[in-house]
Amino acid sequence: ASAVSLSDARKKAAEKLSAAIEQELAYLDMKAVKFKTEFTQCDYGSDGIDKAEFVIKMNSGEGFHSLSKTASGGELSRLMLALKSALSEKEGAETLIFDEIDTGISGSTSRRIGIKLKRLAKKKQVICVTHSAQVASLSDSHFKVLKHIENGRTITSVLELQYDEKVREIA
């Protein structure tokens, strides 16, 4: 009875999550994308009686497919942003890290990503590695990663930029 109750609760939560993620994706210029959780019944165990898998339909007229088989790197980045945004109130993590979330997207979409990250940063610490001026321009703090060769070894350092340095770097 507990396993059936857990399964029902998962399915209800999955519907809410799908709606929230699709709303986030629409904002990120992925209006045609559909997201859902598919459940497969499995043997009764400590994790319940079903297995959940996130699936996505990237284009109209296509079926749902596993994320790993369908989405490009840029699409996965935006999907992760949508997922983290939808779960930001529930998620236990206080720091969200995005690595080149703006890869392979247009300037206007980069701006939307930057705005979404800025909103997330009001509730969580957000660290974002980006090459996009549209995203970087919305940051509260800006750091530049520098690399140089010293005695045959690559040395990496991080420099916090002051306002005028930030403006020059973004330009």
C-alpha positions as a LaTeX table, in Angstrom:
\begin{tabular}{lrrr}
\hline
Residue & $x$ (\AA) & $y$ (\AA) & $z$ (\AA) \\
\hline
Ala1 & 0.00 & 0.00 & 0.00 \\
Ser2 & 2.87 & 2.36 & 0.80 \\
Ala3 & 4.54 & 1.64 & $-2.54$ \\
Val4 & 1.30 & 2.34 & $-4.44$ \\
Ser5 & 0.83 & 5.58 & $-2.49$ \\
Leu6 & 4.43 & 6.60 & $-3.25$ \\
Ser7 & 3.92 & 5.82 & $-6.94$ \\
Asp8 & 0.75 & 7.93 & $-7.08$ \\
Ala9 & 2.52 & 10.84 & $-5.35$ \\
Arg10 & 5.45 & 10.62 & $-7.79$ \\
Lys11 & 3.10 & 10.73 & $-10.77$ \\
Lys12 & 1.25 & 13.78 & $-9.44$ \\
Ala13 & 4.53 & 15.56 & $-8.70$ \\
Ala14 & 5.83 & 14.64 & $-12.17$ \\
Glu15 & 2.85 & 16.35 & $-13.83$ \\
Lys16 & 3.50 & 19.56 & $-11.88$ \\
Leu17 & 7.21 & 19.38 & $-12.66$ \\
Ser18 & 6.56 & 18.88 & $-16.38$ \\
Ala19 & 4.30 & 21.93 & $-16.51$ \\
Ala20 & 6.85 & 24.06 & $-14.63$ \\
Ile21 & 9.74 & 22.93 & $-16.85$ \\
Glu22 & 7.78 & 23.54 & $-20.05$ \\
Gln23 & 6.96 & 27.05 & $-18.83$ \\
Glu24 & 10.65 & 27.70 & $-18.14$ \\
Leu25 & 11.65 & 26.26 & $-21.53$ \\
Ala26 & 9.14 & 28.48 & $-23.33$ \\
Tyr27 & 10.80 & 31.49 & $-21.72$ \\
Leu28 & 14.18 & 30.19 & $-22.92$ \\
Asp29 & 12.98 & 30.11 & $-26.57$ \\
Met30 & 12.15 & 26.39 & $-26.59$ \\
Lys31 & 8.39 & 26.81 & $-26.96$ \\
Ala32 & 7.74 & 23.59 & $-28.92$ \\
Val33 & 9.59 & 21.34 & $-26.46$ \\
Lys34 & 7.54 & 18.96 & $-24.35$ \\
Phe35 & 8.91 & 17.36 & $-21.19$ \\
Lys36 & 7.51 & 14.52 & $-19.15$ \\
Thr37 & 8.40 & 11.73 & $-16.79$ \\
Glu38 & 7.75 & 8.18 & $-17.92$ \\
Phe39 & 7.21 & 5.54 & $-15.27$ \\
Thr40 & 8.06 & 1.87 & $-15.65$ \\
Gln41 & 6.73 & $-0.56$ & $-13.12$ \\
Cys42 & 9.41 & $-2.69$ & $-11.52$ \\
Asp43 & 9.73 & $-5.20$ & $-8.74$ \\
Tyr44 & 8.76 & $-4.02$ & $-5.30$ \\
Gly45 & 11.77 & $-2.70$ & $-3.39$ \\
Ser46 & 12.93 & $-0.07$ & $-0.95$ \\
Asp47 & 12.58 & 2.58 & $-3.71$ \\
Gly48 & 8.97 & 1.69 & $-4.47$ \\
Ile49 & 7.37 & $-0.06$ & $-7.42$ \\
Asp50 & 8.35 & 2.13 & $-10.32$ \\
Lys51 & 11.31 & 3.66 & $-12.08$ \\
Ala52 & 11.13 & 7.23 & $-13.40$ \\
Glu53 & 12.85 & 8.56 & $-16.51$ \\
Phe54 & 12.79 & 12.09 & $-17.90$ \\
Val55 & 11.95 & 12.17 & $-21.61$ \\
Ile56 & 11.65 & 15.03 & $-24.04$ \\
Lys57 & 10.06 & 15.83 & $-27.39$ \\
Met58 & 12.22 & 18.45 & $-29.08$ \\
Asn59 & 10.06 & 19.11 & $-32.15$ \\
Ser60 & 6.41 & 18.84 & $-33.14$ \\
Gly61 & 5.58 & 15.57 & $-34.87$ \\
Glu62 & 8.28 & 13.63 & $-33.04$ \\
Gly63 & 7.88 & 11.23 & $-30.18$ \\
Phe64 & 9.35 & 11.44 & $-26.70$ \\
His65 & 12.92 & 10.22 & $-26.33$ \\
Ser66 & 15.50 & 9.90 & $-23.58$ \\
Leu67 & 17.33 & 13.15 & $-22.89$ \\
Ser68 & 20.71 & 11.59 & $-23.56$ \\
Lys69 & 19.67 & 10.49 & $-27.06$ \\
Thr70 & 17.86 & 13.60 & $-28.21$ \\
Ala71 & 19.11 & 16.94 & $-26.95$ \\
Ser72 & 22.21 & 18.80 & $-28.13$ \\
Gly73 & 24.68 & 20.31 & $-25.67$ \\
Gly74 & 23.05 & 23.75 & $-25.83$ \\
Glu75 & 19.59 & 22.24 & $-25.47$ \\
Leu76 & 20.71 & 20.18 & $-22.48$ \\
Ser77 & 22.16 & 23.32 & $-20.90$ \\
Arg78 & 18.87 & 25.17 & $-21.24$ \\
Leu79 & 16.95 & 22.14 & $-20.05$ \\
Met80 & 19.18 & 21.97 & $-16.96$ \\
Leu81 & 18.55 & 25.67 & $-16.31$ \\
Ala82 & 14.79 & 25.08 & $-16.65$ \\
Leu83 & 14.96 & 22.07 & $-14.35$ \\
Lys84 & 17.03 & 23.88 & $-11.72$ \\
Ser85 & 14.74 & 26.91 & $-11.95$ \\
Ala86 & 11.63 & 24.77 & $-11.52$ \\
Leu87 & 13.18 & 22.97 & $-8.55$ \\
Ser88 & 14.98 & 25.94 & $-6.99$ \\
Glu89 & 12.44 & 26.29 & $-4.19$ \\
Lys90 & 12.53 & 22.59 & $-3.35$ \\
Glu91 & 16.15 & 21.76 & $-4.08$ \\
Gly92 & 18.53 & 21.49 & $-1.12$ \\
Ala93 & 21.54 & 22.92 & $-2.96$ \\
Glu94 & 22.40 & 26.48 & $-2.07$ \\
Thr95 & 24.85 & 26.88 & $-4.95$ \\
Leu96 & 23.98 & 26.25 & $-8.60$ \\
Ile97 & 26.82 & 25.92 & $-11.12$ \\
Phe98 & 26.37 & 26.34 & $-14.86$ \\
Asp99 & 29.25 & 25.72 & $-17.25$ \\
Glu100 & 28.83 & 27.46 & $-20.61$ \\
Ile101 & 25.05 & 27.23 & $-20.46$ \\
Asp102 & 24.84 & 29.60 & $-23.42$ \\
Thr103 & 26.72 & 27.43 & $-25.93$ \\
Gly104 & 25.29 & 27.43 & $-29.44$ \\
Ile105 & 22.44 & 29.88 & $-28.90$ \\
Ser106 & 21.48 & 33.30 & $-30.24$ \\
Gly107 & 22.12 & 36.63 & $-28.55$ \\
Ser108 & 18.48 & 37.17 & $-27.61$ \\
Thr109 & 18.28 & 33.72 & $-26.03$ \\
Ser110 & 21.56 & 34.41 & $-24.21$ \\
Arg111 & 19.95 & 37.52 & $-22.75$ \\
Arg112 & 16.97 & 35.46 & $-21.54$ \\
Ile113 & 19.34 & 32.96 & $-19.96$ \\
Gly114 & 21.15 & 35.80 & $-18.23$ \\
Ile115 & 17.88 & 37.18 & $-16.87$ \\
Lys116 & 16.84 & 33.72 & $-15.66$ \\
Leu117 & 20.22 & 33.26 & $-13.92$ \\
Lys118 & 19.91 & 36.69 & $-12.31$ \\
Arg119 & 16.48 & 35.73 & $-10.93$ \\
Leu120 & 17.85 & 32.45 & $-9.59$ \\
Ala121 & 20.71 & 34.35 & $-7.95$ \\
Lys122 & 18.21 & 36.20 & $-5.76$ \\
Lys123 & 17.50 & 32.90 & $-3.97$ \\
Lys124 & 20.67 & 30.85 & $-4.50$ \\
Gln125 & 24.34 & 31.40 & $-5.13$ \\
Val126 & 24.86 & 31.04 & $-8.89$ \\
Ile127 & 28.23 & 30.44 & $-10.48$ \\
Cys128 & 28.23 & 30.61 & $-14.26$ \\
Val129 & 31.11 & 30.09 & $-16.68$ \\
Thr130 & 30.26 & 31.98 & $-19.84$ \\
His131 & 31.74 & 33.55 & $-22.97$ \\
Ser132 & 28.52 & 35.44 & $-23.63$ \\
Ala133 & 28.50 & 39.20 & $-23.04$ \\
Gln134 & 24.69 & 39.05 & $-22.71$ \\
Val135 & 24.98 & 36.66 & $-19.76$ \\
Ala136 & 28.08 & 38.19 & $-18.15$ \\
Ser137 & 26.66 & 41.72 & $-18.25$ \\
Leu138 & 23.95 & 40.69 & $-15.76$ \\
Ser139 & 26.33 & 39.35 & $-13.12$ \\
Asp140 & 26.80 & 40.94 & $-9.72$ \\
Ser141 & 30.41 & 39.79 & $-9.52$ \\
His142 & 32.68 & 39.09 & $-12.42$ \\
Phe143 & 35.82 & 36.97 & $-12.44$ \\
Lys144 & 38.28 & 36.38 & $-15.25$ \\
Val145 & 40.13 & 33.07 & $-15.52$ \\
Leu146 & 43.72 & 33.55 & $-16.68$ \\
Lys147 & 46.20 & 30.90 & $-17.83$ \\
His148 & 49.90 & 31.21 & $-18.49$ \\
Ile149 & 52.91 & 28.92 & $-18.83$ \\
Glu150 & 55.50 & 29.05 & $-16.08$ \\
Asn151 & 58.50 & 26.68 & $-16.05$ \\
Gly152 & 56.76 & 24.46 & $-18.61$ \\
Arg153 & 53.54 & 24.15 & $-16.57$ \\
Thr154 & 50.18 & 25.78 & $-17.10$ \\
Ile155 & 49.21 & 28.03 & $-14.22$ \\
Thr156 & 45.58 & 29.05 & $-13.81$ \\
Ser157 & 44.50 & 32.01 & $-11.73$ \\
Val158 & 41.24 & 33.79 & $-11.11$ \\
Leu159 & 41.00 & 37.56 & $-10.93$ \\
Glu160 & 37.97 & 39.42 & $-9.56$ \\
Leu161 & 37.25 & 42.33 & $-11.88$ \\
Gln162 & 36.38 & 45.79 & $-10.71$ \\
Tyr163 & 33.58 & 47.71 & $-12.42$ \\
Asp164 & 35.70 & 49.36 & $-15.15$ \\
Glu165 & 37.52 & 46.06 & $-15.81$ \\
Lys166 & 34.17 & 44.26 & $-16.07$ \\
Val167 & 32.88 & 46.81 & $-18.59$ \\
Arg168 & 36.06 & 46.51 & $-20.67$ \\
Glu169 & 36.01 & 42.68 & $-20.55$ \\
Ile170 & 32.33 & 42.46 & $-21.58$ \\
Ala171 & 32.88 & 44.97 & $-24.39$ \\
\hline
\end{tabular}
